[in-house]
PDB file of C-alpha atoms in Angstrom:
ATOM      1  CA  MET A  18      11.297  -8.408 -17.998  1.00  0.00           C
ATOM      2  CA  ALA A  19      12.612 -10.444 -21.151  1.00  0.00           C
ATOM      3  CA  SER A  20      15.999  -8.399 -20.574  1.00  0.00           C
ATOM      4  CA  GLU A  21      19.067  -9.315 -18.815  1.00  0.00           C
ATOM      5  CA  ALA A  22      20.109  -5.761 -18.557  1.00  0.00           C
ATOM      6  CA  ARG A  23      16.708  -4.525 -17.525  1.00  0.00           C
ATOM      7  CA  LEU A  24      16.798  -7.198 -14.564  1.00  0.00           C
ATOM      8  CA  LYS A  25      20.202  -5.930 -13.511  1.00  0.00           C
ATOM      9  CA  ILE A  26      19.013  -2.521 -13.367  1.00  0.00           C
ATOM     10  CA  ILE A  27      16.320  -3.667 -10.692  1.00  0.00           C
ATOM     11  CA  GLU A  28      18.953  -5.765  -8.616  1.00  0.00           C
ATOM     12  CA  LEU A  29      21.079  -2.378  -8.266  1.00  0.00           C
ATOM     13  CA  LEU A  30      18.055  -0.280  -7.645  1.00  0.00           C
ATOM     14  CA  PHE A  31      17.100  -2.579  -4.736  1.00  0.00           C
ATOM     15  CA  ARG A  32      20.489  -1.949  -3.235  1.00  0.00           C
ATOM     16  CA  LYS A  33      20.011   1.760  -3.603  1.00  0.00           C
ATOM     17  CA  GLU A  34      18.660   4.920  -5.687  1.00  0.00           C
ATOM     18  CA  MET A  35      21.152   5.296  -8.755  1.00  0.00           C
ATOM     19  CA  HIS A  36      21.321   7.921 -11.181  1.00  0.00           C
ATOM     20  CA  ILE A  37      21.518   6.926 -15.040  1.00  0.00           C
ATOM     21  CA  LYS A  38      25.052   7.513 -15.005  1.00  0.00           C
ATOM     22  CA  GLU A  39      25.724   5.603 -12.261  1.00  0.00           C
ATOM     23  CA  LEU A  40      23.817   2.578 -13.951  1.00  0.00           C
ATOM     24  CA  ALA A  41      25.682   3.151 -17.441  1.00  0.00           C
ATOM     25  CA  SER A  42      28.688   2.918 -15.560  1.00  0.00           C
ATOM     26  CA  GLU A  43      27.855  -0.140 -13.474  1.00  0.00           C
ATOM     27  CA  LEU A  44      26.495  -2.187 -16.911  1.00  0.00           C
ATOM     28  CA  TYR A  45      29.232  -0.895 -19.029  1.00  0.00           C
ATOM     29  CA  LEU A  46      26.569   0.393 -21.291  1.00  0.00           C
ATOM     30  CA  SER A  47      25.608   4.127 -23.015  1.00  0.00           C
ATOM     31  CA  ASN A  48      23.470   6.708 -21.099  1.00  0.00           C
ATOM     32  CA  ALA A  49      21.235   6.460 -23.780  1.00  0.00           C
ATOM     33  CA  ILE A  50      20.865   2.800 -23.741  1.00  0.00           C
ATOM     34  CA  VAL A  51      20.532   2.910 -19.760  1.00  0.00           C
ATOM     35  CA  SER A  52      17.852   5.605 -20.436  1.00  0.00           C
ATOM     36  CA  SER A  53      15.821   3.450 -22.801  1.00  0.00           C
ATOM     37  CA  HIS A  54      15.722   0.379 -20.608  1.00  0.00           C
ATOM     38  CA  VAL A  55      14.405   2.611 -17.364  1.00  0.00           C
ATOM     39  CA  SER A  56      12.026   4.265 -19.798  1.00  0.00           C
ATOM     40  CA  LYS A  57      10.319   0.635 -20.254  1.00  0.00           C
ATOM     41  CA  LEU A  58      10.757  -0.297 -16.638  1.00  0.00           C
ATOM     42  CA  GLU A  59       8.777   3.244 -15.750  1.00  0.00           C
ATOM     43  CA  GLN A  60       6.009   2.155 -18.363  1.00  0.00           C
ATOM     44  CA  ALA A  61       5.530  -0.837 -17.000  1.00  0.00           C
ATOM     45  CA  GLY A  62       5.294   0.556 -13.371  1.00  0.00           C
ATOM     46  CA  ILE A  63       8.572  -1.330 -12.014  1.00  0.00           C
ATOM     47  CA  VAL A  64      10.734   1.604 -11.739  1.00  0.00           C
ATOM     48  CA  GLY A  65      10.056   5.388 -10.721  1.00  0.00           C
ATOM     49  CA  SER A  66      12.095   8.478 -11.296  1.00  0.00           C
ATOM     50  CA  ARG A  67      12.798  11.513  -9.646  1.00  0.00           C
ATOM     51  CA  MET A  68      15.024  14.682 -10.402  1.00  0.00           C
ATOM     52  CA  LYS A  69      17.770  15.954  -7.822  1.00  0.00           C
ATOM     53  CA  ARG A  70      20.297  18.275  -7.545  1.00  0.00           C
ATOM     54  CA  MET A  71      23.898  16.912  -6.851  1.00  0.00           C
ATOM     55  CA  ASN A  72      27.448  18.600  -7.210  1.00  0.00           C
ATOM     56  CA  GLY A  73      26.110  21.542  -9.165  1.00  0.00           C
ATOM     57  CA  GLY A  74      24.023  19.431 -11.246  1.00  0.00           C
ATOM     58  CA  THR A  75      20.589  17.533 -12.069  1.00  0.00           C
ATOM     59  CA  TYR A  76      20.275  13.857 -12.129  1.00  0.00           C
ATOM     60  CA  LYS A  77      17.417  11.400 -12.717  1.00  0.00           C
ATOM     61  CA  PHE A  78      17.745   9.331  -9.823  1.00  0.00           C
ATOM     62  CA  CYS A  79      15.667   5.898 -10.379  1.00  0.00           C
ATOM     63  CA  TYR A  80      14.183   3.607  -7.548  1.00  0.00           C
ATOM     64  CA  VAL A  81      12.146   0.486  -7.419  1.00  0.00           C
ATOM     65  CA  LYS A  82       8.361   0.924  -7.097  1.00  0.00           C
ATOM     66  CA  GLN A  83       7.343  -2.529  -6.963  1.00  0.00           C
ATOM     67  CA  GLU A  84       8.555  -5.217  -4.884  1.00  0.00           C
ATOM     68  CA  PHE A  85       6.500  -7.800  -5.678  1.00  0.00           C
ATOM     69  CA  ALA A  86       4.844  -9.272  -9.078  1.00  0.00           C
ATOM     70  CA  GLN A  87       2.177 -11.489  -9.476  1.00  0.00           C
ATOM     71  CA  ILE A  88       1.388 -13.476 -12.881  1.00  0.00           C
ATOM     72  CA  ARG A  89      -2.149 -15.067 -13.421  1.00  0.00           C
ATOM     73  CA  LEU A  90      -2.155 -18.011 -15.799  1.00  0.00           C
ATOM     74  CA  CYS A  91      -5.557 -17.999 -17.533  1.00  0.00           C
ATOM     75  CA  PRO A  92      -6.548 -21.131 -19.161  1.00  0.00           C
ATOM     76  CA  ASP A  93      -8.948 -19.157 -21.255  1.00  0.00           C
ATOM     77  CA  GLY A  94      -6.130 -17.558 -22.961  1.00  0.00           C
ATOM     78  CA  GLY A  95      -5.819 -14.687 -20.584  1.00  0.00           C
ATOM     79  CA  ALA A  96      -8.723 -12.638 -21.159  1.00  0.00           C
ATOM     80  CA  ALA A  97      -8.933  -9.517 -19.022  1.00  0.00           C
ATOM     81  CA  ARG A  98     -11.867  -9.931 -16.401  1.00  0.00           C
ATOM     82  CA  PRO A  99     -14.269  -6.627 -16.373  1.00  0.00           C
ATOM     83  CA  TYR A 100     -13.959  -5.133 -13.084  1.00  0.00           C
ATOM     84  CA  HIS A 101     -14.726  -1.377 -11.050  1.00  0.00           C
ATOM     85  CA  GLU A 102     -12.057   0.298  -9.432  1.00  0.00           C
ATOM     86  CA  ILE A 103     -12.165   2.574  -6.423  1.00  0.00           C
ATOM     87  CA  ALA A 104      -9.257   4.382  -5.105  1.00  0.00           C
ATOM     88  CA  VAL A 105     -10.097   5.408  -1.287  1.00  0.00           C
ATOM     89  CA  PRO A 106      -7.399   8.131   0.162  1.00  0.00           C
ATOM     90  CA  VAL A 107      -6.613   6.847   3.550  1.00  0.00           C
ATOM     91  CA  GLY A 108      -7.886  10.168   5.289  1.00  0.00           C
ATOM     92  CA  GLN A 109     -11.445   9.434   4.060  1.00  0.00           C
ATOM     93  CA  TYR A 110     -12.695   7.162   6.741  1.00  0.00           C
ATOM     94  CA  THR A 111     -15.996   7.380   7.867  1.00  0.00           C
ATOM     95  CA  ASP A 112     -15.054   6.162  11.384  1.00  0.00           C
ATOM     96  CA  TYR A 113     -12.241   5.545  13.394  1.00  0.00           C
ATOM     97  CA  GLU A 114     -10.836   5.024  16.729  1.00  0.00           C
ATOM     98  CA  ALA A 115      -7.248   6.101  17.764  1.00  0.00           C
ATOM     99  CA  TRP A 116      -5.186   5.508  20.586  1.00  0.00           C
ATOM    100  CA  PRO A 117      -1.424   7.117  20.983  1.00  0.00           C
ATOM    101  CA  THR A 118       0.849   6.030  19.772  1.00  0.00           C
ATOM    102  CA  CYS A 119      -0.721   7.933  16.560  1.00  0.00           C
ATOM    103  CA  GLY A 120      -0.945  10.427  14.324  1.00  0.00           C
ATOM    104  CA  ILE A 121      -1.938  11.738  10.878  1.00  0.00           C
ATOM    105  CA  ALA A 122      -0.225  13.669   8.253  1.00  0.00           C
ATOM    106  CA  THR A 123      -0.524  15.449   4.506  1.00  0.00           C
ATOM    107  CA  THR A 124       2.477  15.263   2.461  1.00  0.00           C
ATOM    108  CA  THR A 125       3.401  18.332   3.351  1.00  0.00           C
ATOM    109  CA  LYS A 126       2.787  18.717   7.285  1.00  0.00           C
ATOM    110  CA  MET A 127       1.355  17.089  10.254  1.00  0.00           C
ATOM    111  CA  ILE A 128      -2.507  17.292  11.012  1.00  0.00           C
ATOM    112  CA  GLY A 129      -2.372  18.842  14.487  1.00  0.00           C
ATOM    113  CA  SER A 130       0.019  17.091  16.645  1.00  0.00           C
ATOM    114  CA  PHE A 131       1.470  13.514  17.748  1.00  0.00           C
ATOM    115  CA  ASP A 132      -0.557  11.289  20.011  1.00  0.00           C
ATOM    116  CA  ASN A 133      -3.553  13.310  19.713  1.00  0.00           C
ATOM    117  CA  PRO A 134      -6.647  11.343  18.696  1.00  0.00           C
ATOM    118  CA  ALA A 135      -8.567  14.450  18.229  1.00  0.00           C
ATOM    119  CA  CYS A 136      -6.378  15.026  15.129  1.00  0.00           C
ATOM    120  CA  PHE A 137      -8.490  12.493  13.319  1.00  0.00           C
ATOM    121  CA  MET A 138     -11.482  14.421  13.075  1.00  0.00           C
ATOM    122  CA  ASP A 139      -9.720  17.632  11.469  1.00  0.00           C
ATOM    123  CA  PRO A 140     -11.325  18.337   8.400  1.00  0.00           C
ATOM    124  CA  GLU A 141      -7.740  18.221   6.529  1.00  0.00           C
ATOM    125  CA  ARG A 142      -7.862  14.532   7.241  1.00  0.00           C
ATOM    126  CA  VAL A 143      -9.421  14.159   3.828  1.00  0.00           C
ATOM    127  CA  ASN A 144      -5.663  14.881   2.195  1.00  0.00           C
ATOM    128  CA  ALA A 145      -4.007  12.745   4.324  1.00  0.00           C
ATOM    129  CA  GLY A 146      -1.342  10.645   3.103  1.00  0.00           C
ATOM    130  CA  ILE A 147      -0.337   8.408   6.107  1.00  0.00           C
ATOM    131  CA  LEU A 148      -2.169   7.519   9.721  1.00  0.00           C
ATOM    132  CA  TRP A 149      -1.124   5.235  12.496  1.00  0.00           C
ATOM    133  CA  PHE A 150      -2.193   4.130  15.900  1.00  0.00           C
ATOM    134  CA  ALA A 151      -1.379   1.880  18.487  1.00  0.00           C
ATOM    135  CA  ARG A 152      -5.134   0.673  19.290  1.00  0.00           C
ATOM    136  CA  GLY A 153      -8.480   1.260  17.169  1.00  0.00           C
ATOM    137  CA  PHE A 154      -9.724   1.026  13.794  1.00  0.00           C
ATOM    138  CA  VAL A 155     -10.384   2.693  10.470  1.00  0.00           C
ATOM    139  CA  GLU A 156     -13.691   2.445   8.428  1.00  0.00           C
ATOM    140  CA  TYR A 157     -14.384   2.964   4.783  1.00  0.00           C
ATOM    141  CA  LYS A 158     -17.378   2.918   2.640  1.00  0.00           C
ATOM    142  CA  VAL A 159     -16.917   1.911  -0.735  1.00  0.00           C
ATOM    143  CA  PRO A 160     -19.522   2.358  -3.130  1.00  0.00           C
ATOM    144  CA  ASN A 161     -21.025  -0.457  -5.164  1.00  0.00           C
ATOM    145  CA  TYR A 162     -21.209   0.317  -8.663  1.00  0.00           C
ATOM    146  CA  LEU A 163     -22.168  -3.140  -9.797  1.00  0.00           C
ATOM    147  CA  ASN A 164     -25.419  -3.283 -12.120  1.00  0.00           C
ATOM    148  CA  LYS A 165     -28.368  -5.589 -11.637  1.00  0.00           C
ATOM    149  CA  ASP A 166     -27.145  -8.062 -14.581  1.00  0.00           C
ATOM    150  CA  GLN A 167     -23.424  -7.970 -13.355  1.00  0.00           C
ATOM    151  CA  LYS A 168     -22.449 -10.990 -11.050  1.00  0.00           C
ATOM    152  CA  LEU A 169     -19.732 -10.243  -8.419  1.00  0.00           C
ATOM    153  CA  ILE A 170     -16.975 -12.955  -8.433  1.00  0.00           C
ATOM    154  CA  GLU A 171     -13.970 -11.427  -6.739  1.00  0.00           C
ATOM    155  CA  ILE A 172     -13.355  -8.527  -4.316  1.00  0.00           C
ATOM    156  CA  GLU A 173      -9.593  -7.212  -4.239  1.00  0.00           C
ATOM    157  CA  VAL A 174      -8.193  -4.370  -2.026  1.00  0.00           C
ATOM    158  CA  SER A 175      -4.423  -3.597  -2.026  1.00  0.00           C
ATOM    159  CA  MET A 176      -3.099  -1.611   0.719  1.00  0.00           C
ATOM    160  CA  GLU A 177       0.483  -0.602   1.840  1.00  0.00           C
ATOM    161  CA  LEU A 178       0.433  -1.600   5.975  1.00  0.00           C
ATOM    162  CA  SER A 179       2.902  -1.963   8.574  1.00  0.00           C
ATOM    163  CA  SER A 180       2.827  -2.156  12.783  1.00  0.00           C
ATOM    164  CA  GLU A 181       3.020   0.900  14.780  1.00  0.00           C
ATOM    165  CA  ALA A 182       5.710   0.633  17.602  1.00  0.00           C
ATOM    166  CA  PRO A 183       6.928   3.895  19.633  1.00  0.00           C
ATOM    167  CA  ARG A 184       8.914   5.789  17.248  1.00  0.00           C
ATOM    168  CA  VAL A 185      10.032   2.685  14.727  1.00  0.00           C
ATOM    169  CA  ASN A 186      10.977  -1.082  15.304  1.00  0.00           C
ATOM    170  CA  GLU A 187      11.357  -3.451  12.671  1.00  0.00           C
ATOM    171  CA  ASN A 188      10.498  -6.800  15.206  1.00  0.00           C
ATOM    172  CA  TRP A 189       7.150  -5.346  16.244  1.00  0.00           C
ATOM    173  CA  PRO A 190       4.307  -7.771  15.420  1.00  0.00           C
ATOM    174  CA  SER A 191       0.886  -6.973  14.852  1.00  0.00           C
ATOM    175  CA  ASP A 192      -2.120  -8.797  13.701  1.00  0.00           C
ATOM    176  CA  ILE A 193      -3.838  -6.686  11.550  1.00  0.00           C
ATOM    177  CA  GLY A 194      -7.402  -7.868  11.073  1.00  0.00           C
ATOM    178  CA  PHE A 195      -9.977  -6.749   8.064  1.00  0.00           C
ATOM    179  CA  ILE A 196     -13.964  -6.860   8.362  1.00  0.00           C
ATOM    180  CA  LEU A 197     -16.353  -6.381   5.397  1.00  0.00           C
ATOM    181  CA  ASN A 198     -19.739  -5.581   6.030  1.00  0.00           C
ATOM    182  CA  GLY A 199     -19.677  -6.464   9.705  1.00  0.00           C
ATOM    183  CA  LYS A 200     -17.903  -9.654   8.959  1.00  0.00           C
ATOM    184  CA  LYS A 201     -14.645 -10.775  10.192  1.00  0.00           C
ATOM    185  CA  LEU A 202     -12.356 -11.706   7.306  1.00  0.00           C
ATOM    186  CA  GLY A 203      -9.265 -12.939   9.002  1.00  0.00           C
ATOM    187  CA  MET A 204      -5.765 -11.134   9.642  1.00  0.00           C
ATOM    188  CA  TRP A 205      -2.668 -10.681   8.500  1.00  0.00           C
ATOM    189  CA  THR A 206       0.601 -10.214  10.814  1.00  0.00           C
ATOM    190  CA  SER A 207       2.590  -7.555  10.099  1.00  0.00           C
ATOM    191  CA  PRO A 208       6.357  -8.061  10.932  1.00  0.00           C
ATOM    192  CA  GLY A 209       6.970  -4.737  12.314  1.00  0.00           C
ATOM    193  CA  ASP A 210       7.179  -1.064  12.204  1.00  0.00           C
ATOM    194  CA  PHE A 211      10.074  -0.189   9.361  1.00  0.00           C
ATOM    195  CA  GLY A 212      12.216   2.788   9.845  1.00  0.00           C
ATOM    196  CA  ASP A 213      15.464   1.359   8.481  1.00  0.00           C
ATOM    197  CA  LYS A 214      15.516   3.622   5.268  1.00  0.00           C
ATOM    198  CA  LYS A 215      13.317   6.390   4.107  1.00  0.00           C
ATOM    199  CA  GLY A 216      10.300   5.522   2.096  1.00  0.00           C
ATOM    200  CA  ARG A 217      10.694   6.029  -1.620  1.00  0.00           C
ATOM    201  CA  LEU A 218       7.678   8.276  -1.827  1.00  0.00           C
ATOM    202  CA  THR A 219       8.143   9.701   1.723  1.00  0.00           C
ATOM    203  CA  PRO A 220       8.397  13.617   1.620  1.00  0.00           C
ATOM    204  CA  GLU A 221      11.849  15.089   2.079  1.00  0.00           C
ATOM    205  CA  TRP A 222      10.708  17.036   5.416  1.00  0.00           C
ATOM    206  CA  TRP A 223       9.516  13.874   6.995  1.00  0.00           C
ATOM    207  CA  TYR A 224      10.618  12.845  10.353  1.00  0.00           C
ATOM    208  CA  ALA A 225      13.475  10.086  10.431  1.00  0.00           C
ATOM    209  CA  ASP A 226      12.511   8.419  13.716  1.00  0.00           C
ATOM    210  CA  VAL A 227       9.177   7.496  12.662  1.00  0.00           C
ATOM    211  CA  ASN A 228       7.079   5.262  10.074  1.00  0.00           C
ATOM    212  CA  GLN A 229       8.864   5.136   6.611  1.00  0.00           C
ATOM    213  CA  TYR A 230       7.364   2.511   4.723  1.00  0.00           C
ATOM    214  CA  GLY A 231       5.121  -0.389   4.749  1.00  0.00           C
ATOM    215  CA  VAL A 232       4.617  -3.822   3.140  1.00  0.00           C
ATOM    216  CA  LEU A 233       2.212  -3.855  -0.143  1.00  0.00           C
ATOM    217  CA  LYS A 234      -0.744  -6.659   0.534  1.00  0.00           C
ATOM    218  CA  VAL A 235      -3.381  -7.757  -1.765  1.00  0.00           C
ATOM    219  CA  LEU A 236      -6.875  -9.056   0.396  1.00  0.00           C
ATOM    220  CA  ARG A 237      -9.016 -11.183  -2.052  1.00  0.00           C
ATOM    221  CA  ILE A 238     -12.414 -12.672  -1.496  1.00  0.00           C
ATOM    222  CA  ASN A 239     -14.100 -15.204  -3.814  1.00  0.00           C
ATOM    223  CA  GLN A 240     -16.294 -18.164  -3.855  1.00  0.00           C
ATOM    224  CA  LYS A 241     -13.446 -20.294  -2.436  1.00  0.00           C
ATOM    225  CA  GLY A 242     -12.508 -18.200   0.646  1.00  0.00           C
ATOM    226  CA  THR A 243     -10.278 -15.127   1.740  1.00  0.00           C
ATOM    227  CA  PHE A 244      -6.619 -14.736   0.916  1.00  0.00           C
ATOM    228  CA  VAL A 245      -3.764 -12.317   1.598  1.00  0.00           C
ATOM    229  CA  ASP A 246      -1.190 -12.444  -1.281  1.00  0.00           C
ATOM    230  CA  GLY A 247      -2.796 -15.822  -2.568  1.00  0.00           C
ATOM    231  CA  GLU A 248      -2.492 -17.333   1.033  1.00  0.00           C
ATOM    232  CA  ARG A 249      -5.678 -18.552   2.278  1.00  0.00           C
ATOM    233  CA  ILE A 250      -6.469 -16.574   5.823  1.00  0.00           C
ATOM    234  CA  SER A 251     -10.238 -17.839   6.386  1.00  0.00           C
ATOM    235  CA  ASP A 252     -13.172 -19.576   4.728  1.00  0.00           C
ATOM    236  CA  VAL A 253     -15.373 -16.688   4.588  1.00  0.00           C
ATOM    237  CA  ALA A 254     -16.613 -16.451   0.919  1.00  0.00           C
ATOM    238  CA  LEU A 255     -18.535 -14.046  -0.858  1.00  0.00           C
ATOM    239  CA  ARG A 256     -21.623 -15.943  -0.088  1.00  0.00           C
ATOM    240  CA  ASP A 257     -21.142 -14.944   3.211  1.00  0.00           C
ATOM    241  CA  LEU A 258     -21.370 -11.338   3.087  1.00  0.00           C
ATOM    242  CA  GLN A 259     -24.243  -8.890   2.427  1.00  0.00           C
ATOM    243  CA  LEU A 260     -23.199  -7.073  -0.860  1.00  0.00           C
ATOM    244  CA  ASP A 261     -26.612  -6.497  -2.342  1.00  0.00           C
ATOM    245  CA  THR A 262     -25.893  -2.961  -0.950  1.00  0.00           C
ATOM    246  CA  THR A 263     -25.384   0.412  -2.555  1.00  0.00           C
ATOM    247  CA  TYR A 264     -22.109   0.217  -0.501  1.00  0.00           C
ATOM    248  CA  TRP A 265     -19.897  -1.945   1.439  1.00  0.00           C
ATOM    249  CA  THR A 266     -18.085  -1.027   4.625  1.00  0.00           C
ATOM    250  CA  PHE A 267     -14.306  -2.188   4.933  1.00  0.00           C
ATOM    251  CA  SER A 268     -12.470  -1.513   7.973  1.00  0.00           C
ATOM    252  CA  ILE A 269      -8.713  -2.420   9.334  1.00  0.00           C
ATOM    253  CA  HIS A 270      -8.141  -3.032  12.870  1.00  0.00           C
ATOM    254  CA  PRO A 271      -4.953  -4.407  14.799  1.00  0.00           C
ATOM    255  CA  GLU A 272      -5.601  -7.045  17.271  1.00  0.00           C
ATOM    256  CA  ASP A 273      -2.781  -6.721  19.780  1.00  0.00           C
ATOM    257  CA  SER A 274      -2.756  -5.083  22.790  1.00  0.00           C
ATOM    258  CA  ALA A 275       0.326  -7.002  24.448  1.00  0.00           C
ATOM    259  CA  PRO A 276       3.532  -4.987  25.114  1.00  0.00           C
ATOM    260  CA  GLY A 277       5.934  -5.134  22.271  1.00  0.00           C
ATOM    261  CA  ARG A 278       3.429  -5.965  19.739  1.00  0.00           C
ATOM    262  CA  GLY A 279       0.410  -4.369  17.685  1.00  0.00           C
ATOM    263  CA  GLY A 280      -0.812  -1.052  16.205  1.00  0.00           C
ATOM    264  CA  LEU A 281      -1.331  -0.081  12.287  1.00  0.00           C
ATOM    265  CA  THR A 282       0.165   2.307  10.005  1.00  0.00           C
ATOM    266  CA  LEU A 283      -1.660   2.792   6.688  1.00  0.00           C
ATOM    267  CA  PHE A 284       0.256   4.441   3.955  1.00  0.00           C
ATOM    268  CA  GLY A 285      -1.372   6.489   1.073  1.00  0.00           C
ATOM    269  CA  LYS A 286      -0.059   8.585  -1.647  1.00  0.00           C
ATOM    270  CA  GLY A 287       2.851  10.489  -1.371  1.00  0.00           C
ATOM    271  CA  PHE A 288       4.223   8.170   1.640  1.00  0.00           C
ATOM    272  CA  GLY A 289       6.060   4.665   1.827  1.00  0.00           C
ATOM    273  CA  HIS A 290       7.087   2.883  -1.064  1.00  0.00           C
ATOM    274  CA  TYR A 291       3.867   2.569  -3.428  1.00  0.00           C
ATOM    275  CA  ASP A 292       2.260   5.236  -5.065  1.00  0.00           C
ATOM    276  CA  GLN A 293      -1.246   4.333  -4.076  1.00  0.00           C
ATOM    277  CA  ASP A 294      -4.045   4.808  -1.441  1.00  0.00           C
ATOM    278  CA  LEU A 295      -6.565   1.649  -0.700  1.00  0.00           C
ATOM    279  CA  VAL A 296      -7.311   0.167  -4.331  1.00  0.00           C
ATOM    280  CA  VAL A 297     -10.785  -1.613  -4.337  1.00  0.00           C
ATOM    281  CA  ARG A 298     -11.218  -3.772  -7.421  1.00  0.00           C
ATOM    282  CA  TYR A 299     -14.343  -5.868  -7.639  1.00  0.00           C
ATOM    283  CA  PHE A 300     -14.620  -8.517 -10.586  1.00  0.00           C
ATOM    284  CA  TYR A 301     -17.651  -9.090 -12.168  1.00  0.00           C
ATOM    285  CA  ASN A 302     -19.347 -11.382 -15.242  1.00  0.00           C
TER     286      ASN A 302
END
């Protein structure tokens, strides 16, 4: 991020996907230099790329993978905290309730049909990359790999979320709640169900008039309370949760049922803007 050229590349890619030659032309730099800058941004996980055919040739198109960056200013010199990490596919829920409008899909096809809650029990659900419903919840079980001598200091869950409107609607708020081990942690309000453009990772076959991408949110629970993207959403702290079990139960549920608001869309690998499922980290000392 200390390069003006790389910052300019990010700015250009926020406008649209561009291939290396286009970026080079905009920046008045050689293709080789731009390729070098893009490679550094890819290594940092900020920019992604894919090969596309266009006008008889194959081009490397680039796009922004991360819209936000968080910087931790550590007084202890920045020593990394040890943690366990679990990536939970969005389709590997252990309990659910779904009401139309709803659906579930893999990166290659719909599972069953639109607005049929029975499809959420299809065995192929474990391969899902996206799911959505107007009312209901999804519940996941996360294994607890902490040893007896490891003291839990923080739990972090990152996920790509949006509301669920009939078709799409950017002005469709939804109060999305989070529960851990039966304890309500608080909620975050999604502004809408986004469909103005295709998700950067969303498959080419995906329908243009349904959910395209969400917002990456980071939920954290520590001894000071519960936070979303650093903003406190409740006073519920680690001490309030029963965490000395072999697994933890985490659920996500939209709380609205009023006209013009509500619902949940959960994006996993292969859909939306972020190449991840639910990622759970728990830090210890």
